[in-house]
mmCIF file with all atom_site columns, C-alpha atoms in Angstrom:
data_model
loop_
_atom_site.group_PDB
_atom_site.id
_atom_site.type_symbol
_atom_site.label_atom_id
_atom_site.label_alt_id
_atom_site.label_comp_id
_atom_site.label_asym_id
_atom_site.label_entity_id
_atom_site.label_seq_id
_atom_site.pdbx_PDB_ins_code
_atom_site.Cartn_x
_atom_site.Cartn_y
_atom_site.Cartn_z
_atom_site.occupancy
_atom_site.B_iso_or_equiv
_atom_site.pdbx_formal_charge
_atom_site.auth_seq_id
_atom_site.auth_comp_id
_atom_site.auth_asym_id
_atom_site.auth_atom_id
_atom_site.pdbx_PDB_model_num
ATOM 1   C CA . TYR A 1 1   ? 72.006 -165.546 161.768 1.00 93.00 ? 21  TYR A CA 1
ATOM 2   C CA . GLU A 1 2   ? 74.321 -166.251 163.665 1.00 91.00 ? 22  GLU A CA 1
ATOM 3   C CA . GLN A 1 3   ? 73.265 -162.728 165.677 1.00 94.00 ? 23  GLN A CA 1
ATOM 4   C CA . ALA A 1 4   ? 69.603 -163.617 165.353 1.00 94.00 ? 24  ALA A CA 1
ATOM 5   C CA . ALA A 1 5   ? 69.552 -166.784 166.456 1.00 91.00 ? 25  ALA A CA 1
ATOM 6   C CA . ARG A 1 6   ? 71.451 -165.584 169.478 1.00 92.00 ? 26  ARG A CA 1
ATOM 7   C CA . ARG A 1 7   ? 68.745 -162.712 169.993 1.00 95.00 ? 27  ARG A CA 1
ATOM 8   C CA . GLY A 1 8   ? 65.953 -165.410 169.745 1.00 94.00 ? 28  GLY A CA 1
ATOM 9   C CA . ALA A 1 9   ? 67.911 -167.291 172.815 1.00 93.00 ? 29  ALA A CA 1
ATOM 10  C CA . ASP A 1 10  ? 67.927 -164.408 175.028 1.00 94.00 ? 30  ASP A CA 1
ATOM 11  C CA . TRP A 1 11  ? 64.247 -164.115 174.373 1.00 93.00 ? 31  TRP A CA 1
ATOM 12  C CA . LEU A 1 12  ? 63.768 -167.440 175.337 1.00 92.00 ? 32  LEU A CA 1
ATOM 13  C CA . VAL A 1 13  ? 65.691 -167.615 177.950 1.00 94.00 ? 33  VAL A CA 1
ATOM 14  C CA . LYS A 1 14  ? 63.711 -164.675 179.243 1.00 93.00 ? 34  LYS A CA 1
ATOM 15  C CA . GLN A 1 15  ? 60.162 -167.004 179.083 1.00 90.00 ? 35  GLN A CA 1
ATOM 16  C CA . LEU A 1 16  ? 61.407 -169.150 181.557 1.00 90.00 ? 36  LEU A CA 1
ATOM 17  C CA . GLN A 1 17  ? 59.157 -168.728 184.732 1.00 88.00 ? 37  GLN A CA 1
ATOM 18  C CA . PRO A 1 18  ? 61.055 -169.517 188.213 1.00 87.00 ? 38  PRO A CA 1
ATOM 19  C CA . ASP A 1 19  ? 59.735 -173.518 187.880 1.00 86.00 ? 39  ASP A CA 1
ATOM 20  C CA . GLY A 1 20  ? 61.414 -174.154 184.557 1.00 86.00 ? 40  GLY A CA 1
ATOM 21  C CA . CYS A 1 21  ? 58.726 -173.594 182.178 1.00 86.00 ? 41  CYS A CA 1
ATOM 22  C CA . PHE A 1 22  ? 56.520 -171.341 179.697 1.00 80.00 ? 42  PHE A CA 1
ATOM 23  C CA . LEU A 1 23  ? 53.425 -171.864 180.927 1.00 74.00 ? 43  LEU A CA 1
ATOM 24  C CA . ARG A 1 24  ? 51.593 -168.802 182.389 1.00 72.00 ? 44  ARG A CA 1
ATOM 25  C CA . PRO A 1 25  ? 48.090 -167.446 181.982 1.00 69.00 ? 45  PRO A CA 1
ATOM 26  C CA . ASP A 1 26  ? 48.034 -166.186 178.250 1.00 70.00 ? 46  ASP A CA 1
ATOM 27  C CA . PHE A 1 27  ? 50.538 -169.486 177.335 1.00 69.00 ? 47  PHE A CA 1
ATOM 28  C CA . GLN A 1 28  ? 48.868 -172.204 177.950 1.00 63.00 ? 48  GLN A CA 1
ATOM 29  C CA . ALA A 1 29  ? 49.762 -174.518 175.032 1.00 65.00 ? 49  ALA A CA 1
ATOM 30  C CA . ASP A 1 30  ? 52.484 -177.074 174.308 1.00 72.00 ? 50  ASP A CA 1
ATOM 31  C CA . GLY A 1 31  ? 54.888 -174.574 172.470 1.00 78.00 ? 51  GLY A CA 1
ATOM 32  C CA . TYR A 1 32  ? 58.399 -175.701 174.362 1.00 86.00 ? 52  TYR A CA 1
ATOM 33  C CA . TYR A 1 33  ? 58.176 -179.000 172.949 1.00 90.00 ? 53  TYR A CA 1
ATOM 34  C CA . LYS A 1 34  ? 61.130 -177.341 170.549 1.00 92.00 ? 54  LYS A CA 1
ATOM 35  C CA . ALA A 1 35  ? 63.008 -175.120 173.340 1.00 93.00 ? 55  ALA A CA 1
ATOM 36  C CA . PRO A 1 36  ? 65.507 -177.667 174.648 1.00 94.00 ? 56  PRO A CA 1
ATOM 37  C CA . THR A 1 37  ? 67.059 -178.613 171.238 1.00 95.00 ? 57  THR A CA 1
ATOM 38  C CA . ALA A 1 38  ? 67.640 -174.316 171.221 1.00 94.00 ? 58  ALA A CA 1
ATOM 39  C CA . PHE A 1 39  ? 68.979 -174.066 174.435 1.00 95.00 ? 59  PHE A CA 1
ATOM 40  C CA . LEU A 1 40  ? 71.020 -176.871 173.275 1.00 95.00 ? 60  LEU A CA 1
ATOM 41  C CA . LEU A 1 41  ? 71.924 -175.775 170.253 1.00 94.00 ? 61  LEU A CA 1
ATOM 42  C CA . THR A 1 42  ? 72.833 -171.944 172.084 1.00 94.00 ? 62  THR A CA 1
ATOM 43  C CA . GLY A 1 43  ? 74.550 -173.124 174.760 1.00 94.00 ? 63  GLY A CA 1
ATOM 44  C CA . HIS A 1 44  ? 71.807 -172.883 177.174 1.00 95.00 ? 64  HIS A CA 1
ATOM 45  C CA . LEU A 1 45  ? 72.279 -175.969 178.998 1.00 95.00 ? 65  LEU A CA 1
ATOM 46  C CA . CYS A 1 46  ? 70.901 -174.563 182.592 1.00 94.00 ? 66  CYS A CA 1
ATOM 47  C CA . GLN A 1 47  ? 68.115 -173.639 181.332 1.00 95.00 ? 67  GLN A CA 1
ATOM 48  C CA . ALA A 1 48  ? 67.173 -176.767 178.933 1.00 95.00 ? 68  ALA A CA 1
ATOM 49  C CA . TYR A 1 49  ? 68.011 -178.674 182.146 1.00 95.00 ? 69  TYR A CA 1
ATOM 50  C CA . ARG A 1 50  ? 65.312 -176.804 184.189 1.00 94.00 ? 70  ARG A CA 1
ATOM 51  C CA . LEU A 1 51  ? 63.084 -177.060 181.204 1.00 94.00 ? 71  LEU A CA 1
ATOM 52  C CA . MET A 1 52  ? 63.735 -181.075 182.032 1.00 95.00 ? 72  MET A CA 1
ATOM 53  C CA . ASP A 1 53  ? 63.188 -181.025 185.132 1.00 95.00 ? 73  ASP A CA 1
ATOM 54  C CA . TRP A 1 54  ? 59.974 -179.874 184.094 1.00 92.00 ? 74  TRP A CA 1
ATOM 55  C CA . VAL A 1 55  ? 58.749 -181.779 182.041 1.00 93.00 ? 75  VAL A CA 1
ATOM 56  C CA . LYS A 1 56  ? 59.810 -184.743 183.806 1.00 94.00 ? 76  LYS A CA 1
ATOM 57  C CA . ALA A 1 57  ? 57.866 -183.491 186.900 1.00 93.00 ? 77  ALA A CA 1
ATOM 58  C CA . HIS A 1 58  ? 54.983 -182.276 185.198 1.00 89.00 ? 78  HIS A CA 1
ATOM 59  C CA . ASP A 1 59  ? 54.484 -183.583 181.432 1.00 88.00 ? 79  ASP A CA 1
ATOM 60  C CA . LEU A 1 60  ? 56.120 -186.980 181.746 1.00 92.00 ? 80  LEU A CA 1
ATOM 61  C CA . LYS A 1 61  ? 53.749 -190.157 183.008 1.00 91.00 ? 81  LYS A CA 1
ATOM 62  C CA . ARG A 1 62  ? 53.978 -193.321 184.236 1.00 90.00 ? 82  ARG A CA 1
ATOM 63  C CA . ASP A 1 63  ? 53.977 -195.552 181.282 1.00 91.00 ? 83  ASP A CA 1
ATOM 64  C CA . GLY A 1 64  ? 55.891 -192.427 179.001 1.00 91.00 ? 84  GLY A CA 1
ATOM 65  C CA . GLU A 1 65  ? 53.555 -190.422 177.533 1.00 90.00 ? 85  GLU A CA 1
ATOM 66  C CA . LEU A 1 66  ? 54.912 -186.859 177.018 1.00 89.00 ? 86  LEU A CA 1
ATOM 67  C CA . ARG A 1 67  ? 51.475 -184.861 177.743 1.00 84.00 ? 87  ARG A CA 1
ATOM 68  C CA . HIS A 1 68  ? 49.888 -182.091 175.682 1.00 77.00 ? 88  HIS A CA 1
ATOM 69  C CA . PHE A 1 69  ? 47.665 -179.405 175.801 1.00 74.00 ? 89  PHE A CA 1
ATOM 70  C CA . ASN A 1 70  ? 47.107 -179.507 172.062 1.00 76.00 ? 90  ASN A CA 1
ATOM 71  C CA . LEU A 1 71  ? 46.860 -183.300 170.688 1.00 77.00 ? 91  LEU A CA 1
ATOM 72  C CA . THR A 1 72  ? 47.551 -181.986 167.234 1.00 80.00 ? 92  THR A CA 1
ATOM 73  C CA . PHE A 1 73  ? 50.382 -183.822 166.221 1.00 85.00 ? 93  PHE A CA 1
ATOM 74  C CA . SER A 1 74  ? 51.352 -184.840 169.699 1.00 88.00 ? 94  SER A CA 1
ATOM 75  C CA . ILE A 1 75  ? 53.823 -187.480 168.488 1.00 92.00 ? 95  ILE A CA 1
ATOM 76  C CA . TYR A 1 76  ? 55.907 -185.299 166.301 1.00 93.00 ? 96  TYR A CA 1
ATOM 77  C CA . LYS A 1 77  ? 56.061 -182.766 169.785 1.00 92.00 ? 97  LYS A CA 1
ATOM 78  C CA . SER A 1 78  ? 56.919 -185.898 171.769 1.00 93.00 ? 98  SER A CA 1
ATOM 79  C CA . SER A 1 79  ? 59.434 -186.841 169.547 1.00 96.00 ? 99  SER A CA 1
ATOM 80  C CA . TRP A 1 80  ? 61.013 -183.519 169.576 1.00 95.00 ? 100 TRP A CA 1
ATOM 81  C CA . LEU A 1 81  ? 61.404 -182.942 173.428 1.00 95.00 ? 101 LEU A CA 1
ATOM 82  C CA . THR A 1 82  ? 62.865 -186.943 173.524 1.00 96.00 ? 102 THR A CA 1
ATOM 83  C CA . HIS A 1 83  ? 65.547 -186.377 170.707 1.00 96.00 ? 103 HIS A CA 1
ATOM 84  C CA . ALA A 1 84  ? 67.065 -183.595 172.985 1.00 96.00 ? 104 ALA A CA 1
ATOM 85  C CA . ALA A 1 85  ? 66.675 -185.044 176.191 1.00 97.00 ? 105 ALA A CA 1
ATOM 86  C CA . HIS A 1 86  ? 68.901 -187.714 174.729 1.00 97.00 ? 106 HIS A CA 1
ATOM 87  C CA . ARG A 1 87  ? 70.897 -185.182 173.684 1.00 96.00 ? 107 ARG A CA 1
ATOM 88  C CA . LEU A 1 88  ? 70.751 -183.530 176.493 1.00 97.00 ? 108 LEU A CA 1
ATOM 89  C CA . GLY A 1 89  ? 71.602 -186.830 178.505 1.00 96.00 ? 109 GLY A CA 1
ATOM 90  C CA . ARG A 1 90  ? 68.893 -186.555 180.466 1.00 97.00 ? 110 ARG A CA 1
ATOM 91  C CA . PHE A 1 91  ? 67.618 -190.592 180.009 1.00 97.00 ? 111 PHE A CA 1
ATOM 92  C CA . ASP A 1 92  ? 65.404 -190.161 182.945 1.00 97.00 ? 112 ASP A CA 1
ATOM 93  C CA . VAL A 1 93  ? 62.641 -188.613 179.903 1.00 97.00 ? 113 VAL A CA 1
ATOM 94  C CA . SER A 1 94  ? 64.416 -189.649 176.658 1.00 97.00 ? 114 SER A CA 1
ATOM 95  C CA . VAL A 1 95  ? 64.169 -193.356 177.754 1.00 97.00 ? 115 VAL A CA 1
ATOM 96  C CA . PRO A 1 96  ? 60.691 -194.101 178.442 1.00 97.00 ? 116 PRO A CA 1
ATOM 97  C CA . ALA A 1 97  ? 59.321 -191.337 176.488 1.00 96.00 ? 117 ALA A CA 1
ATOM 98  C CA . MET A 1 98  ? 60.799 -193.436 173.348 1.00 96.00 ? 118 MET A CA 1
ATOM 99  C CA . LYS A 1 99  ? 59.712 -197.082 174.660 1.00 95.00 ? 119 LYS A CA 1
ATOM 100 C CA . ASN A 1 100 ? 55.814 -194.788 174.656 1.00 93.00 ? 120 ASN A CA 1
ATOM 101 C CA . ILE A 1 101 ? 56.590 -193.229 171.268 1.00 95.00 ? 121 ILE A CA 1
ATOM 102 C CA . LEU A 1 102 ? 57.535 -196.878 169.666 1.00 95.00 ? 122 LEU A CA 1
ATOM 103 C CA . ARG A 1 103 ? 53.598 -198.350 170.355 1.00 93.00 ? 123 ARG A CA 1
ATOM 104 C CA . TRP A 1 104 ? 52.771 -195.904 168.226 1.00 93.00 ? 124 TRP A CA 1
ATOM 105 C CA . GLN A 1 105 ? 54.542 -197.143 165.077 1.00 95.00 ? 125 GLN A CA 1
ATOM 106 C CA . ALA A 1 106 ? 52.123 -198.452 162.629 1.00 95.00 ? 126 ALA A CA 1
ATOM 107 C CA . PRO A 1 107 ? 52.370 -201.988 160.725 1.00 95.00 ? 127 PRO A CA 1
ATOM 108 C CA . CYS A 1 108 ? 53.715 -200.095 157.396 1.00 96.00 ? 128 CYS A CA 1
ATOM 109 C CA . GLY A 1 109 ? 56.184 -198.639 159.825 1.00 97.00 ? 129 GLY A CA 1
ATOM 110 C CA . GLY A 1 110 ? 54.863 -195.186 160.085 1.00 96.00 ? 130 GLY A CA 1
ATOM 111 C CA . PHE A 1 111 ? 53.280 -193.182 163.204 1.00 95.00 ? 131 PHE A CA 1
ATOM 112 C CA . TYR A 1 112 ? 50.050 -192.250 164.438 1.00 91.00 ? 132 TYR A CA 1
ATOM 113 C CA . GLU A 1 113 ? 49.734 -188.244 164.980 1.00 85.00 ? 133 GLU A CA 1
ATOM 114 C CA . ARG A 1 114 ? 48.032 -188.914 168.091 1.00 80.00 ? 134 ARG A CA 1
ATOM 115 C CA . HIS A 1 115 ? 48.496 -190.838 171.043 1.00 67.00 ? 135 HIS A CA 1
ATOM 116 C CA . ALA A 1 116 ? 45.103 -191.994 170.543 1.00 65.00 ? 136 ALA A CA 1
ATOM 117 C CA . ARG A 1 117 ? 45.259 -194.556 167.989 1.00 66.00 ? 137 ARG A CA 1
ATOM 118 C CA . THR A 1 118 ? 43.717 -191.784 164.399 1.00 76.00 ? 138 THR A CA 1
ATOM 119 C CA . PRO A 1 119 ? 43.086 -194.122 161.674 1.00 76.00 ? 139 PRO A CA 1
ATOM 120 C CA . HIS A 1 120 ? 45.851 -192.914 159.996 1.00 86.00 ? 140 HIS A CA 1
ATOM 121 C CA . VAL A 1 121 ? 49.687 -192.119 159.870 1.00 91.00 ? 141 VAL A CA 1
ATOM 122 C CA . GLU A 1 122 ? 51.397 -188.662 158.225 1.00 89.00 ? 142 GLU A CA 1
ATOM 123 C CA . GLY A 1 123 ? 54.387 -187.600 156.970 1.00 92.00 ? 143 GLY A CA 1
ATOM 124 C CA . VAL A 1 124 ? 55.657 -185.231 159.733 1.00 93.00 ? 144 VAL A CA 1
ATOM 125 C CA . CYS A 1 125 ? 54.932 -187.538 162.679 1.00 94.00 ? 145 CYS A CA 1
ATOM 126 C CA . THR A 1 126 ? 56.813 -190.346 161.036 1.00 96.00 ? 146 THR A CA 1
ATOM 127 C CA . SER A 1 127 ? 59.921 -188.539 159.807 1.00 96.00 ? 147 SER A CA 1
ATOM 128 C CA . TRP A 1 128 ? 60.670 -186.762 163.438 1.00 96.00 ? 148 TRP A CA 1
ATOM 129 C CA . ALA A 1 129 ? 59.781 -190.134 165.466 1.00 97.00 ? 149 ALA A CA 1
ATOM 130 C CA . GLY A 1 130 ? 61.987 -191.719 162.616 1.00 97.00 ? 150 GLY A CA 1
ATOM 131 C CA . HIS A 1 131 ? 64.247 -189.117 163.353 1.00 96.00 ? 151 HIS A CA 1
ATOM 132 C CA . ALA A 1 132 ? 64.503 -189.443 167.115 1.00 96.00 ? 152 ALA A CA 1
ATOM 133 C CA . MET A 1 133 ? 64.735 -193.158 166.987 1.00 97.00 ? 153 MET A CA 1
ATOM 134 C CA . ILE A 1 134 ? 68.240 -192.318 165.226 1.00 96.00 ? 154 ILE A CA 1
ATOM 135 C CA . TYR A 1 135 ? 69.149 -190.491 168.211 1.00 94.00 ? 155 TYR A CA 1
ATOM 136 C CA . LEU A 1 136 ? 68.277 -193.302 170.553 1.00 95.00 ? 156 LEU A CA 1
ATOM 137 C CA . GLY A 1 137 ? 69.597 -196.089 168.764 1.00 96.00 ? 157 GLY A CA 1
ATOM 138 C CA . ARG A 1 138 ? 66.404 -197.924 167.825 1.00 97.00 ? 158 ARG A CA 1
ATOM 139 C CA . LEU A 1 139 ? 67.267 -198.277 163.836 1.00 97.00 ? 159 LEU A CA 1
ATOM 140 C CA . ASP A 1 140 ? 64.836 -201.230 163.042 1.00 98.00 ? 160 ASP A CA 1
ATOM 141 C CA . ALA A 1 141 ? 62.063 -198.803 163.975 1.00 98.00 ? 161 ALA A CA 1
ATOM 142 C CA . ALA A 1 142 ? 63.729 -195.605 162.239 1.00 98.00 ? 162 ALA A CA 1
ATOM 143 C CA . ARG A 1 143 ? 64.493 -197.830 158.939 1.00 98.00 ? 163 ARG A CA 1
ATOM 144 C CA . ARG A 1 144 ? 60.712 -198.968 159.075 1.00 98.00 ? 164 ARG A CA 1
ATOM 145 C CA . ALA A 1 145 ? 59.629 -195.467 158.964 1.00 98.00 ? 165 ALA A CA 1
ATOM 146 C CA . GLY A 1 146 ? 62.037 -194.662 156.544 1.00 97.00 ? 166 GLY A CA 1
ATOM 147 C CA . ASN A 1 147 ? 61.399 -196.756 154.051 1.00 98.00 ? 167 ASN A CA 1
ATOM 148 C CA . CYS A 1 148 ? 57.326 -195.703 154.736 1.00 97.00 ? 168 CYS A CA 1
ATOM 149 C CA . LEU A 1 149 ? 58.520 -192.725 153.632 1.00 97.00 ? 169 LEU A CA 1
ATOM 150 C CA . ILE A 1 150 ? 60.183 -194.019 150.651 1.00 96.00 ? 170 ILE A CA 1
ATOM 151 C CA . ARG A 1 151 ? 56.540 -195.726 149.436 1.00 96.00 ? 171 ARG A CA 1
ATOM 152 C CA . LEU A 1 152 ? 54.803 -193.040 150.123 1.00 95.00 ? 172 LEU A CA 1
ATOM 153 C CA . ILE A 1 153 ? 57.441 -190.835 148.156 1.00 95.00 ? 173 ILE A CA 1
ATOM 154 C CA . ARG A 1 154 ? 56.896 -193.395 145.146 1.00 95.00 ? 174 ARG A CA 1
ATOM 155 C CA . ARG A 1 155 ? 52.866 -193.988 145.129 1.00 94.00 ? 175 ARG A CA 1
ATOM 156 C CA . GLN A 1 156 ? 51.935 -191.028 144.220 1.00 95.00 ? 176 GLN A CA 1
ATOM 157 C CA . PRO A 1 157 ? 49.832 -190.593 141.155 1.00 94.00 ? 177 PRO A CA 1
ATOM 158 C CA . ASP A 1 158 ? 50.109 -187.058 140.513 1.00 92.00 ? 178 ASP A CA 1
ATOM 159 C CA . LYS A 1 159 ? 53.279 -185.302 139.966 1.00 90.00 ? 179 LYS A CA 1
ATOM 160 C CA . LYS A 1 160 ? 50.949 -181.956 140.394 1.00 92.00 ? 180 LYS A CA 1
ATOM 161 C CA . LYS A 1 161 ? 50.350 -182.800 144.099 1.00 93.00 ? 181 LYS A CA 1
ATOM 162 C CA . LEU A 1 162 ? 51.063 -184.721 147.301 1.00 94.00 ? 182 LEU A CA 1
ATOM 163 C CA . TYR A 1 163 ? 49.573 -187.026 149.261 1.00 93.00 ? 183 TYR A CA 1
ATOM 164 C CA . CYS A 1 164 ? 50.852 -186.881 152.898 1.00 93.00 ? 184 CYS A CA 1
ATOM 165 C CA . SER A 1 165 ? 48.486 -189.994 154.430 1.00 90.00 ? 185 SER A CA 1
ATOM 166 C CA . LEU A 1 166 ? 48.506 -193.620 154.558 1.00 91.00 ? 186 LEU A CA 1
ATOM 167 C CA . THR A 1 167 ? 46.148 -196.068 156.338 1.00 90.00 ? 187 THR A CA 1
ATOM 168 C CA . SER A 1 168 ? 48.118 -198.471 158.427 1.00 90.00 ? 188 SER A CA 1
ATOM 169 C CA . GLN A 1 169 ? 48.681 -200.930 156.005 1.00 92.00 ? 189 GLN A CA 1
ATOM 170 C CA . GLY A 1 170 ? 50.745 -198.617 154.442 1.00 92.00 ? 190 GLY A CA 1
ATOM 171 C CA . LYS A 1 171 ? 47.709 -197.619 151.982 1.00 92.00 ? 191 LYS A CA 1
ATOM 172 C CA . LEU A 1 172 ? 48.578 -194.199 150.771 1.00 92.00 ? 192 LEU A CA 1
ATOM 173 C CA . ILE A 1 173 ? 44.949 -192.368 150.776 1.00 90.00 ? 193 ILE A CA 1
ATOM 174 C CA . VAL A 1 174 ? 43.375 -189.738 148.378 1.00 88.00 ? 194 VAL A CA 1
ATOM 175 C CA . GLY A 1 175 ? 40.172 -188.423 146.980 1.00 71.00 ? 195 GLY A CA 1
ATOM 176 C CA . GLU A 1 176 ? 37.506 -189.635 148.959 1.00 61.00 ? 196 GLU A CA 1
ATOM 177 C CA . SER A 1 177 ? 38.732 -191.322 153.071 1.00 57.00 ? 197 SER A CA 1
ATOM 178 C CA . LYS A 1 178 ? 37.076 -192.000 156.133 1.00 61.00 ? 198 LYS A CA 1
ATOM 179 C CA . VAL A 1 179 ? 40.028 -189.086 157.456 1.00 56.00 ? 199 VAL A CA 1
ATOM 180 C CA . PRO A 1 180 ? 38.693 -185.944 158.411 1.00 58.00 ? 200 PRO A CA 1
ATOM 181 C CA . GLU A 1 181 ? 41.058 -183.379 156.336 1.00 65.00 ? 201 GLU A CA 1
ATOM 182 C CA . PRO A 1 182 ? 43.673 -186.265 154.075 1.00 71.00 ? 202 PRO A CA 1
ATOM 183 C CA . ILE A 1 183 ? 45.719 -183.815 153.516 1.00 85.00 ? 203 ILE A CA 1
ATOM 184 C CA . VAL A 1 184 ? 47.404 -183.281 149.945 1.00 90.00 ? 204 VAL A CA 1
ATOM 185 C CA . LEU A 1 185 ? 49.598 -180.775 148.787 1.00 92.00 ? 205 LEU A CA 1
ATOM 186 C CA . ASP A 1 186 ? 48.745 -178.628 145.350 1.00 92.00 ? 206 ASP A CA 1
ATOM 187 C CA . THR A 1 187 ? 51.663 -177.298 143.336 1.00 88.00 ? 207 THR A CA 1
ATOM 188 C CA . ALA A 1 188 ? 48.709 -174.746 142.095 1.00 91.00 ? 208 ALA A CA 1
ATOM 189 C CA . LYS A 1 189 ? 47.268 -173.200 145.527 1.00 92.00 ? 209 LYS A CA 1
ATOM 190 C CA . LEU A 1 190 ? 49.857 -170.998 147.718 1.00 93.00 ? 210 LEU A CA 1
ATOM 191 C CA . GLY A 1 191 ? 49.364 -171.398 151.257 1.00 90.00 ? 211 GLY A CA 1
ATOM 192 C CA . GLN A 1 192 ? 51.169 -174.935 151.535 1.00 89.00 ? 212 GLN A CA 1
ATOM 193 C CA . ARG A 1 193 ? 51.968 -177.150 154.177 1.00 88.00 ? 213 ARG A CA 1
ATOM 194 C CA . TYR A 1 194 ? 55.280 -176.536 153.129 1.00 87.00 ? 214 TYR A CA 1
ATOM 195 C CA . TYR A 1 195 ? 56.710 -178.574 156.424 1.00 87.00 ? 215 TYR A CA 1
ATOM 196 C CA . TYR A 1 196 ? 55.841 -181.539 154.677 1.00 88.00 ? 216 TYR A CA 1
ATOM 197 C CA . PRO A 1 197 ? 58.449 -182.160 151.801 1.00 87.00 ? 217 PRO A CA 1
ATOM 198 C CA . GLY A 1 198 ? 60.779 -180.409 153.929 1.00 86.00 ? 218 GLY A CA 1
ATOM 199 C CA . LEU A 1 199 ? 60.692 -183.525 156.606 1.00 85.00 ? 219 LEU A CA 1
#
């Protein structure tokens, strides 16, 4: 496992462009949001700082919002970057980004998926935003997110399924709803979103 991690980190280092980012014509997505943590954990601090310099110069907006090329799970991605920035001591990135993420905590304690308000909260963004809040010392926000996830688990109507979406007020979304794709895991089917219960 350690050898595989080192090989993966070595490969990742080679993908960095001269300006410190991963963007190139064949890779315009924001798939680098976990890279600062990977660099941190494998001892590549110079590369982590170079990437954070790029994030600050090109991704961090004045209001603390982090730009994403794909809005799916944008709060999740922002939470990964914020968490890594804080652990790296890059408070110039983590503190404004954290303040922006907090804007997207719903009344039920969960977090919306995107910066533009969506009609529901879900488990992935809620869990990882709450995780980031712990590292940044925002324990009240983290507790609210944790309590939201506890309520999500306790309100499950079917032990063979896991419904992962809530309304902003904390009502579990099941069956027919206005959510385009209510997120549900069904143990009777293959190809499920296993990362939901994992997180």
